[in-house]
C-alpha cells in the first residue's frame, strides 16, 4: 500500500540510532525527505551514510532542549526542502533511579527533556505545518506513562505528563488539520540489550536469554521489539492514510501493557 509519503518532508529527532534511525530509513524508503538531528553530528552522519537515499536527508547537530537551536534546525531544513509535513519527537532515554535516590535535578532534567523536546519542535514547526495538507506529529513515548515502574520513577512520571500533553496538543491543533498521536513502547532492542547480554556473562544464547527476560517482564510475545517494528507504526501514523486518527496512543510493546 502506498503511504503517500513520497516528496513530503519530516523531522525526526534523535536520528543517529535506534527508533529514530529506523524511522529515518523507512521514511527514505517511502520516498520522503528527512530532517534529522542528534547531539553528536559525526555519529549521526556515519549512521546516515549507510542508508539508501541519504541524499534526501538534512542533518545537523542539535540539542532539542535549546529552542533557538531547534528553530534554526527546522528553518534550515524546511527551507532546504521547501516545506515540512510532520514531526517525530523521538529524543530522550530512560533514567534508572528509584524515588529515594532521585534528586530534584533528576526530576528537573527528566521533565525538561521529555517536555522541551516536544514543545520546542512543535512551536518552531507550526508555521510550516500549517502550510501542509497532511500535517502530523508523532511523539515517541512508553507504556510507563500508564504502567509506572518504581525503578524508573522520574521517567514514568515524565512519560505520563507527555501522554497528557500529546492529548492536549491533539485537541488544540485538530481545528487546523494537524494530527498529533503517540506511539508507546515496551522493551525494544535498539542495541542496548545486546550489550547488556554481552556484559552479563550469560552462557545461554542471546535468544534464550532474551526469552527468559521477556518472560520475567511479562511480555506476551516472549521477546523484545525491534526498532523497525516501531518505525512501521510511526510512519503509518504520519501517513495521510491515517487522516482520521488524532489524539491516539498506540502501544508497540509485545503485550506487556496490563492496563485496559
PDB file of C-alpha atoms in Angstrom:
ATOM      1  CA  UNK A   1       0.000   0.000   0.000  1.00  0.00           C
ATOM      2  CA  UNK A   2       1.280   3.449  -0.911  1.00  0.00           C
ATOM      3  CA  UNK A   3       1.520   5.512   2.276  1.00  0.00           C
ATOM      4  CA  UNK A   4       1.545   8.710   0.177  1.00  0.00           C
ATOM      5  CA  UNK A   5       4.744   9.976   1.760  1.00  0.00           C
ATOM      6  CA  UNK A   6       6.736  10.473  -1.444  1.00  0.00           C
ATOM      7  CA  UNK A   7       8.026  14.025  -1.799  1.00  0.00           C
ATOM      8  CA  UNK A   8       6.918  15.030   1.685  1.00  0.00           C
ATOM      9  CA  UNK A   9       9.293  16.213   4.409  1.00  0.00           C
ATOM     10  CA  UNK A  10       9.501  15.041   8.012  1.00  0.00           C
ATOM     11  CA  UNK A  11      11.638  15.912  11.017  1.00  0.00           C
ATOM     12  CA  UNK A  12      12.916  13.021  13.159  1.00  0.00           C
ATOM     13  CA  UNK A  13      14.785  13.960  16.329  1.00  0.00           C
ATOM     14  CA  UNK A  14      17.387  11.600  17.763  1.00  0.00           C
ATOM     15  CA  UNK A  15      18.106  10.097  14.351  1.00  0.00           C
ATOM     16  CA  UNK A  16      21.533   8.568  14.950  1.00  0.00           C
ATOM     17  CA  UNK A  17      20.395   5.200  16.320  1.00  0.00           C
ATOM     18  CA  UNK A  18      17.519   3.001  17.422  1.00  0.00           C
ATOM     19  CA  UNK A  19      13.939   4.010  16.676  1.00  0.00           C
ATOM     20  CA  UNK A  20      14.986   7.376  15.283  1.00  0.00           C
ATOM     21  CA  UNK A  21      17.382   5.896  12.731  1.00  0.00           C
ATOM     22  CA  UNK A  22      14.910   3.147  11.787  1.00  0.00           C
ATOM     23  CA  UNK A  23      12.227   5.800  11.219  1.00  0.00           C
ATOM     24  CA  UNK A  24      14.558   7.865   9.039  1.00  0.00           C
ATOM     25  CA  UNK A  25      15.381   4.747   7.000  1.00  0.00           C
ATOM     26  CA  UNK A  26      11.727   3.831   6.469  1.00  0.00           C
ATOM     27  CA  UNK A  27      10.741   7.378   5.512  1.00  0.00           C
ATOM     28  CA  UNK A  28      13.507   7.401   2.915  1.00  0.00           C
ATOM     29  CA  UNK A  29      12.335   4.018   1.637  1.00  0.00           C
ATOM     30  CA  UNK A  30       8.859   5.518   1.207  1.00  0.00           C
ATOM     31  CA  UNK A  31      10.280   8.376  -0.859  1.00  0.00           C
ATOM     32  CA  UNK A  32      10.135  11.105   1.773  1.00  0.00           C
ATOM     33  CA  UNK A  33      12.701  13.761   2.606  1.00  0.00           C
ATOM     34  CA  UNK A  34      14.011  13.865   6.159  1.00  0.00           C
ATOM     35  CA  UNK A  35      15.366  16.485   8.525  1.00  0.00           C
ATOM     36  CA  UNK A  36      17.108  14.845  11.459  1.00  0.00           C
ATOM     37  CA  UNK A  37      19.403  15.712  14.323  1.00  0.00           C
ATOM     38  CA  UNK A  38      21.468  14.388  17.199  1.00  0.00           C
ATOM     39  CA  UNK A  39      23.877  15.973  19.624  1.00  0.00           C
ATOM     40  CA  UNK A  40      26.810  14.047  18.093  1.00  0.00           C
ATOM     41  CA  UNK A  41      26.879  15.089  14.427  1.00  0.00           C
ATOM     42  CA  UNK A  42      29.743  12.788  13.425  1.00  0.00           C
ATOM     43  CA  UNK A  43      27.903   9.757  14.789  1.00  0.00           C
ATOM     44  CA  UNK A  44      24.704  10.890  13.064  1.00  0.00           C
ATOM     45  CA  UNK A  45      26.392  11.297   9.686  1.00  0.00           C
ATOM     46  CA  UNK A  46      28.111   7.932   9.981  1.00  0.00           C
ATOM     47  CA  UNK A  47      24.749   6.254  10.592  1.00  0.00           C
ATOM     48  CA  UNK A  48      23.041   8.110   7.755  1.00  0.00           C
ATOM     49  CA  UNK A  49      25.781   7.368   5.225  1.00  0.00           C
ATOM     50  CA  UNK A  50      24.804   3.694   5.330  1.00  0.00           C
ATOM     51  CA  UNK A  51      21.197   4.417   4.271  1.00  0.00           C
ATOM     52  CA  UNK A  52      19.885   4.335   0.698  1.00  0.00           C
ATOM     53  CA  UNK A  53      18.521   7.766  -0.147  1.00  0.00           C
ATOM     54  CA  UNK A  54      20.806   9.612   2.260  1.00  0.00           C
ATOM     55  CA  UNK A  55      20.993  12.450  -0.269  1.00  0.00           C
ATOM     56  CA  UNK A  56      17.412  13.289   0.800  1.00  0.00           C
ATOM     57  CA  UNK A  57      18.472  13.944   4.406  1.00  0.00           C
ATOM     58  CA  UNK A  58      19.245  17.313   6.003  1.00  0.00           C
ATOM     59  CA  UNK A  59      21.238  16.546   9.160  1.00  0.00           C
ATOM     60  CA  UNK A  60      22.525  18.814  11.899  1.00  0.00           C
ATOM     61  CA  UNK A  61      23.741  18.778  15.471  1.00  0.00           C
ATOM     62  CA  UNK A  62      21.011  19.951  17.834  1.00  0.00           C
ATOM     63  CA  UNK A  63      20.073  19.727  21.496  1.00  0.00           C
ATOM     64  CA  UNK A  64      16.274  19.635  21.459  1.00  0.00           C
ATOM     65  CA  UNK A  65      16.174  21.367  24.836  1.00  0.00           C
ATOM     66  CA  UNK A  66      17.528  24.518  23.181  1.00  0.00           C
ATOM     67  CA  UNK A  67      14.636  26.376  21.489  1.00  0.00           C
ATOM     68  CA  UNK A  68      16.918  28.564  19.372  1.00  0.00           C
ATOM     69  CA  UNK A  69      18.817  25.536  18.053  1.00  0.00           C
ATOM     70  CA  UNK A  70      15.575  23.708  17.261  1.00  0.00           C
ATOM     71  CA  UNK A  71      14.207  26.761  15.460  1.00  0.00           C
ATOM     72  CA  UNK A  72      17.355  27.021  13.333  1.00  0.00           C
ATOM     73  CA  UNK A  73      17.256  23.298  12.518  1.00  0.00           C
ATOM     74  CA  UNK A  74      13.647  23.370  11.358  1.00  0.00           C
ATOM     75  CA  UNK A  75      14.002  26.626   9.443  1.00  0.00           C
ATOM     76  CA  UNK A  76      17.096  25.467   7.571  1.00  0.00           C
ATOM     77  CA  UNK A  77      15.643  22.041   6.815  1.00  0.00           C
ATOM     78  CA  UNK A  78      12.227  23.288   5.749  1.00  0.00           C
ATOM     79  CA  UNK A  79      13.771  25.964   3.534  1.00  0.00           C
ATOM     80  CA  UNK A  80      16.103  23.376   2.008  1.00  0.00           C
ATOM     81  CA  UNK A  81      13.257  21.016   1.096  1.00  0.00           C
ATOM     82  CA  UNK A  82      10.563  23.631   0.567  1.00  0.00           C
ATOM     83  CA  UNK A  83       8.288  22.726   3.455  1.00  0.00           C
ATOM     84  CA  UNK A  84       7.557  20.437   6.379  1.00  0.00           C
ATOM     85  CA  UNK A  85       4.767  17.876   6.729  1.00  0.00           C
ATOM     86  CA  UNK A  86       5.390  16.277  10.086  1.00  0.00           C
ATOM     87  CA  UNK A  87       7.459  15.649  13.193  1.00  0.00           C
ATOM     88  CA  UNK A  88       8.657  12.583  15.056  1.00  0.00           C
ATOM     89  CA  UNK A  89       9.668  13.577  18.577  1.00  0.00           C
ATOM     90  CA  UNK A  90      11.990  10.740  19.476  1.00  0.00           C
ATOM     91  CA  UNK A  91      14.742  12.272  21.618  1.00  0.00           C
ATOM     92  CA  UNK A  92      15.001  11.033  25.187  1.00  0.00           C
ATOM     93  CA  UNK A  93      16.007   7.990  27.216  1.00  0.00           C
ATOM     94  CA  UNK A  94      15.060   6.313  30.473  1.00  0.00           C
ATOM     95  CA  UNK A  95      16.595   7.227  33.834  1.00  0.00           C
ATOM     96  CA  UNK A  96      17.090   4.194  36.083  1.00  0.00           C
ATOM     97  CA  UNK A  97      16.737   5.611  39.582  1.00  0.00           C
ATOM     98  CA  UNK A  98      14.286   4.844  42.419  1.00  0.00           C
ATOM     99  CA  UNK A  99      12.468   7.707  44.154  1.00  0.00           C
ATOM    100  CA  UNK A 100      14.575   7.540  47.323  1.00  0.00           C
ATOM    101  CA  UNK A 101      17.717   8.187  45.282  1.00  0.00           C
ATOM    102  CA  UNK A 102      16.265  10.692  42.809  1.00  0.00           C
ATOM    103  CA  UNK A 103      17.398  14.264  43.305  1.00  0.00           C
ATOM    104  CA  UNK A 104      15.431  17.356  42.365  1.00  0.00           C
ATOM    105  CA  UNK A 105      17.852  17.799  39.480  1.00  0.00           C
ATOM    106  CA  UNK A 106      16.955  14.295  38.266  1.00  0.00           C
ATOM    107  CA  UNK A 107      13.293  15.316  38.198  1.00  0.00           C
ATOM    108  CA  UNK A 108      14.004  18.642  36.515  1.00  0.00           C
ATOM    109  CA  UNK A 109      16.266  17.097  33.876  1.00  0.00           C
ATOM    110  CA  UNK A 110      13.781  14.377  33.054  1.00  0.00           C
ATOM    111  CA  UNK A 111      10.834  16.751  32.730  1.00  0.00           C
ATOM    112  CA  UNK A 112      12.923  19.219  30.730  1.00  0.00           C
ATOM    113  CA  UNK A 113      13.946  16.599  28.199  1.00  0.00           C
ATOM    114  CA  UNK A 114      10.547  14.956  27.809  1.00  0.00           C
ATOM    115  CA  UNK A 115       8.615  18.237  27.535  1.00  0.00           C
ATOM    116  CA  UNK A 116      11.087  20.638  25.915  1.00  0.00           C
ATOM    117  CA  UNK A 117      11.885  18.149  23.157  1.00  0.00           C
ATOM    118  CA  UNK A 118       8.235  18.270  22.102  1.00  0.00           C
ATOM    119  CA  UNK A 119       7.276  21.858  22.865  1.00  0.00           C
ATOM    120  CA  UNK A 120      10.328  23.288  21.104  1.00  0.00           C
ATOM    121  CA  UNK A 121       9.810  21.320  17.903  1.00  0.00           C
ATOM    122  CA  UNK A 122       6.062  21.917  17.785  1.00  0.00           C
ATOM    123  CA  UNK A 123       6.424  25.653  18.363  1.00  0.00           C
ATOM    124  CA  UNK A 124       9.140  26.024  15.721  1.00  0.00           C
ATOM    125  CA  UNK A 125       7.361  23.798  13.207  1.00  0.00           C
ATOM    126  CA  UNK A 126       3.829  25.193  13.425  1.00  0.00           C
ATOM    127  CA  UNK A 127       4.245  27.903  10.763  1.00  0.00           C
ATOM    128  CA  UNK A 128       5.429  25.225   8.339  1.00  0.00           C
ATOM    129  CA  UNK A 129       2.925  22.541   9.372  1.00  0.00           C
ATOM    130  CA  UNK A 130       0.045  24.965   8.762  1.00  0.00           C
ATOM    131  CA  UNK A 131       1.043  25.060   5.085  1.00  0.00           C
ATOM    132  CA  UNK A 132       0.876  21.264   4.715  1.00  0.00           C
ATOM    133  CA  UNK A 133      -2.278  19.476   3.557  1.00  0.00           C
ATOM    134  CA  UNK A 134      -1.449  16.436   5.733  1.00  0.00           C
ATOM    135  CA  UNK A 135       0.436  17.635   8.801  1.00  0.00           C
ATOM    136  CA  UNK A 136       1.127  15.106  11.538  1.00  0.00           C
ATOM    137  CA  UNK A 137       3.084  14.853  14.781  1.00  0.00           C
ATOM    138  CA  UNK A 138       4.088  11.570  16.423  1.00  0.00           C
ATOM    139  CA  UNK A 139       5.534  11.588  19.931  1.00  0.00           C
ATOM    140  CA  UNK A 140       7.541   8.542  20.968  1.00  0.00           C
ATOM    141  CA  UNK A 141       6.519   7.603  24.491  1.00  0.00           C
ATOM    142  CA  UNK A 142       6.465   4.452  26.630  1.00  0.00           C
ATOM    143  CA  UNK A 143       3.944   2.201  28.343  1.00  0.00           C
ATOM    144  CA  UNK A 144       5.463   3.598  31.535  1.00  0.00           C
ATOM    145  CA  UNK A 145       3.092   6.522  31.025  1.00  0.00           C
ATOM    146  CA  UNK A 146       0.231   4.324  32.210  1.00  0.00           C
ATOM    147  CA  UNK A 147       2.147   1.488  33.857  1.00  0.00           C
ATOM    148  CA  UNK A 148       4.900   3.023  36.002  1.00  0.00           C
ATOM    149  CA  UNK A 149       7.909   1.202  37.411  1.00  0.00           C
ATOM    150  CA  UNK A 150       9.402   2.234  40.738  1.00  0.00           C
ATOM    151  CA  UNK A 151      12.917   1.729  39.323  1.00  0.00           C
ATOM    152  CA  UNK A 152      12.072   4.365  36.701  1.00  0.00           C
ATOM    153  CA  UNK A 153      10.064   6.759  38.824  1.00  0.00           C
ATOM    154  CA  UNK A 154      11.206  10.023  37.213  1.00  0.00           C
ATOM    155  CA  UNK A 155      10.847   8.660  33.691  1.00  0.00           C
ATOM    156  CA  UNK A 156       7.429   7.151  34.451  1.00  0.00           C
ATOM    157  CA  UNK A 157       6.111  10.476  35.730  1.00  0.00           C
ATOM    158  CA  UNK A 158       7.548  12.416  32.797  1.00  0.00           C
ATOM    159  CA  UNK A 159       6.099   9.885  30.335  1.00  0.00           C
ATOM    160  CA  UNK A 160       2.658  10.278  31.934  1.00  0.00           C
ATOM    161  CA  UNK A 161       2.942  14.022  31.503  1.00  0.00           C
ATOM    162  CA  UNK A 162       3.940  13.621  27.854  1.00  0.00           C
ATOM    163  CA  UNK A 163       0.894  11.444  27.220  1.00  0.00           C
ATOM    164  CA  UNK A 164      -1.315  14.152  28.698  1.00  0.00           C
ATOM    165  CA  UNK A 165       0.466  16.871  26.709  1.00  0.00           C
ATOM    166  CA  UNK A 166       0.007  14.921  23.483  1.00  0.00           C
ATOM    167  CA  UNK A 167      -3.727  14.695  24.043  1.00  0.00           C
ATOM    168  CA  UNK A 168      -3.876  18.436  24.735  1.00  0.00           C
ATOM    169  CA  UNK A 169      -1.907  19.208  21.578  1.00  0.00           C
ATOM    170  CA  UNK A 170      -4.177  16.970  19.522  1.00  0.00           C
ATOM    171  CA  UNK A 171      -7.240  18.898  20.698  1.00  0.00           C
ATOM    172  CA  UNK A 172      -5.595  22.284  20.233  1.00  0.00           C
ATOM    173  CA  UNK A 173      -4.306  21.607  16.714  1.00  0.00           C
ATOM    174  CA  UNK A 174      -7.144  19.493  15.301  1.00  0.00           C
ATOM    175  CA  UNK A 175      -9.094  22.548  14.029  1.00  0.00           C
ATOM    176  CA  UNK A 176      -6.042  23.409  11.904  1.00  0.00           C
ATOM    177  CA  UNK A 177      -5.896  19.896  10.450  1.00  0.00           C
ATOM    178  CA  UNK A 178      -2.716  18.966  12.316  1.00  0.00           C
ATOM    179  CA  UNK A 179      -2.887  15.457  13.799  1.00  0.00           C
ATOM    180  CA  UNK A 180      -0.969  14.546  16.976  1.00  0.00           C
ATOM    181  CA  UNK A 181      -0.538  10.959  18.171  1.00  0.00           C
ATOM    182  CA  UNK A 182       1.664   8.878  20.458  1.00  0.00           C
ATOM    183  CA  UNK A 183       3.471   5.572  19.998  1.00  0.00           C
ATOM    184  CA  UNK A 184       4.186   3.971  23.379  1.00  0.00           C
ATOM    185  CA  UNK A 185       6.996   1.445  23.603  1.00  0.00           C
ATOM    186  CA  UNK A 186       7.673  -1.533  25.775  1.00  0.00           C
ATOM    187  CA  UNK A 187      11.094  -3.218  25.717  1.00  0.00           C
ATOM    188  CA  UNK A 188      12.682  -2.532  22.347  1.00  0.00           C
ATOM    189  CA  UNK A 189      16.150  -3.813  21.467  1.00  0.00           C
ATOM    190  CA  UNK A 190      17.962  -0.851  19.959  1.00  0.00           C
ATOM    191  CA  UNK A 191      21.358  -2.319  20.755  1.00  0.00           C
ATOM    192  CA  UNK A 192      21.454  -1.773  24.489  1.00  0.00           C
ATOM    193  CA  UNK A 193      20.017  -5.198  25.316  1.00  0.00           C
ATOM    194  CA  UNK A 194      22.620  -6.914  23.156  1.00  0.00           C
ATOM    195  CA  UNK A 195      25.307  -5.024  25.071  1.00  0.00           C
ATOM    196  CA  UNK A 196      23.749  -5.996  28.411  1.00  0.00           C
ATOM    197  CA  UNK A 197      23.711  -9.638  27.284  1.00  0.00           C
ATOM    198  CA  UNK A 198      27.399  -9.497  26.374  1.00  0.00           C
ATOM    199  CA  UNK A 199      28.246  -7.851  29.691  1.00  0.00           C
ATOM    200  CA  UNK A 200      26.171 -10.348  31.702  1.00  0.00           C
ATOM    201  CA  UNK A 201      28.472 -13.284  31.046  1.00  0.00           C
ATOM    202  CA  UNK A 202      25.450 -15.481  30.307  1.00  0.00           C
ATOM    203  CA  UNK A 203      26.186 -18.933  28.882  1.00  0.00           C
ATOM    204  CA  UNK A 204      22.793 -19.196  27.159  1.00  0.00           C
ATOM    205  CA  UNK A 205      22.321 -17.892  23.625  1.00  0.00           C
ATOM    206  CA  UNK A 206      21.000 -14.359  23.183  1.00  0.00           C
ATOM    207  CA  UNK A 207      17.638 -15.756  22.044  1.00  0.00           C
ATOM    208  CA  UNK A 208      17.371 -17.882  25.188  1.00  0.00           C
ATOM    209  CA  UNK A 209      18.499 -15.009  27.421  1.00  0.00           C
ATOM    210  CA  UNK A 210      16.035 -12.670  25.722  1.00  0.00           C
ATOM    211  CA  UNK A 211      13.146 -15.128  26.083  1.00  0.00           C
ATOM    212  CA  UNK A 212      13.889 -15.626  29.785  1.00  0.00           C
ATOM    213  CA  UNK A 213      13.984 -11.890  30.417  1.00  0.00           C
ATOM    214  CA  UNK A 214      10.826 -11.336  28.357  1.00  0.00           C
ATOM    215  CA  UNK A 215       9.009 -13.952  30.432  1.00  0.00           C
ATOM    216  CA  UNK A 216      10.198 -12.297  33.631  1.00  0.00           C
ATOM    217  CA  UNK A 217       8.919  -8.911  32.374  1.00  0.00           C
ATOM    218  CA  UNK A 218       5.563 -10.389  31.292  1.00  0.00           C
ATOM    219  CA  UNK A 219       5.930  -9.711  27.560  1.00  0.00           C
ATOM    220  CA  UNK A 220       3.161 -11.697  25.881  1.00  0.00           C
ATOM    221  CA  UNK A 221       5.028 -12.269  22.604  1.00  0.00           C
ATOM    222  CA  UNK A 222       8.035 -13.603  24.506  1.00  0.00           C
ATOM    223  CA  UNK A 223      10.713 -11.346  23.015  1.00  0.00           C
ATOM    224  CA  UNK A 224      11.927  -7.765  22.737  1.00  0.00           C
ATOM    225  CA  UNK A 225      10.658  -5.490  19.995  1.00  0.00           C
ATOM    226  CA  UNK A 226      12.806  -4.219  17.141  1.00  0.00           C
ATOM    227  CA  UNK A 227      13.347  -0.627  16.093  1.00  0.00           C
ATOM    228  CA  UNK A 228      11.987  -1.297  12.607  1.00  0.00           C
ATOM    229  CA  UNK A 229       8.741  -2.638  14.111  1.00  0.00           C
ATOM    230  CA  UNK A 230       8.279   0.645  15.933  1.00  0.00           C
ATOM    231  CA  UNK A 231       9.201   2.683  12.856  1.00  0.00           C
ATOM    232  CA  UNK A 232       6.487   0.949  10.821  1.00  0.00           C
ATOM    233  CA  UNK A 233       3.811   2.195  13.221  1.00  0.00           C
ATOM    234  CA  UNK A 234       5.313   5.692  13.415  1.00  0.00           C
ATOM    235  CA  UNK A 235       5.389   6.084   9.653  1.00  0.00           C
ATOM    236  CA  UNK A 236       1.839   4.768   9.351  1.00  0.00           C
ATOM    237  CA  UNK A 237       0.626   7.458  11.750  1.00  0.00           C
ATOM    238  CA  UNK A 238       2.497  10.110   9.768  1.00  0.00           C
ATOM    239  CA  UNK A 239       0.856   8.951   6.562  1.00  0.00           C
ATOM    240  CA  UNK A 240      -2.124  10.782   5.055  1.00  0.00           C
ATOM    241  CA  UNK A 241      -3.728   7.327   5.091  1.00  0.00           C
ATOM    242  CA  UNK A 242      -4.207   7.893   8.849  1.00  0.00           C
ATOM    243  CA  UNK A 243      -6.043  11.156   8.241  1.00  0.00           C
ATOM    244  CA  UNK A 244      -8.829  10.413  10.776  1.00  0.00           C
ATOM    245  CA  UNK A 245      -6.510   9.396  13.613  1.00  0.00           C
ATOM    246  CA  UNK A 246      -5.547  12.016  16.182  1.00  0.00           C
ATOM    247  CA  UNK A 247      -5.176  12.013  19.964  1.00  0.00           C
ATOM    248  CA  UNK A 248      -4.495   8.266  19.847  1.00  0.00           C
ATOM    249  CA  UNK A 249      -1.906   6.286  21.800  1.00  0.00           C
ATOM    250  CA  UNK A 250      -0.647   3.170  20.006  1.00  0.00           C
ATOM    251  CA  UNK A 251       1.145   0.567  22.127  1.00  0.00           C
ATOM    252  CA  UNK A 252       4.047  -1.228  20.456  1.00  0.00           C
ATOM    253  CA  UNK A 253       5.030  -3.386  23.400  1.00  0.00           C
ATOM    254  CA  UNK A 254       4.539  -7.091  22.636  1.00  0.00           C
ATOM    255  CA  UNK A 255       1.623  -7.329  25.059  1.00  0.00           C
ATOM    256  CA  UNK A 256       3.442  -6.137  28.186  1.00  0.00           C
ATOM    257  CA  UNK A 257       0.809  -3.466  28.870  1.00  0.00           C
ATOM    258  CA  UNK A 258      -1.589  -4.545  31.619  1.00  0.00           C
ATOM    259  CA  UNK A 259      -3.967  -1.577  31.578  1.00  0.00           C
ATOM    260  CA  UNK A 260      -7.284  -1.611  29.725  1.00  0.00           C
TER     261      UNK A 260
END
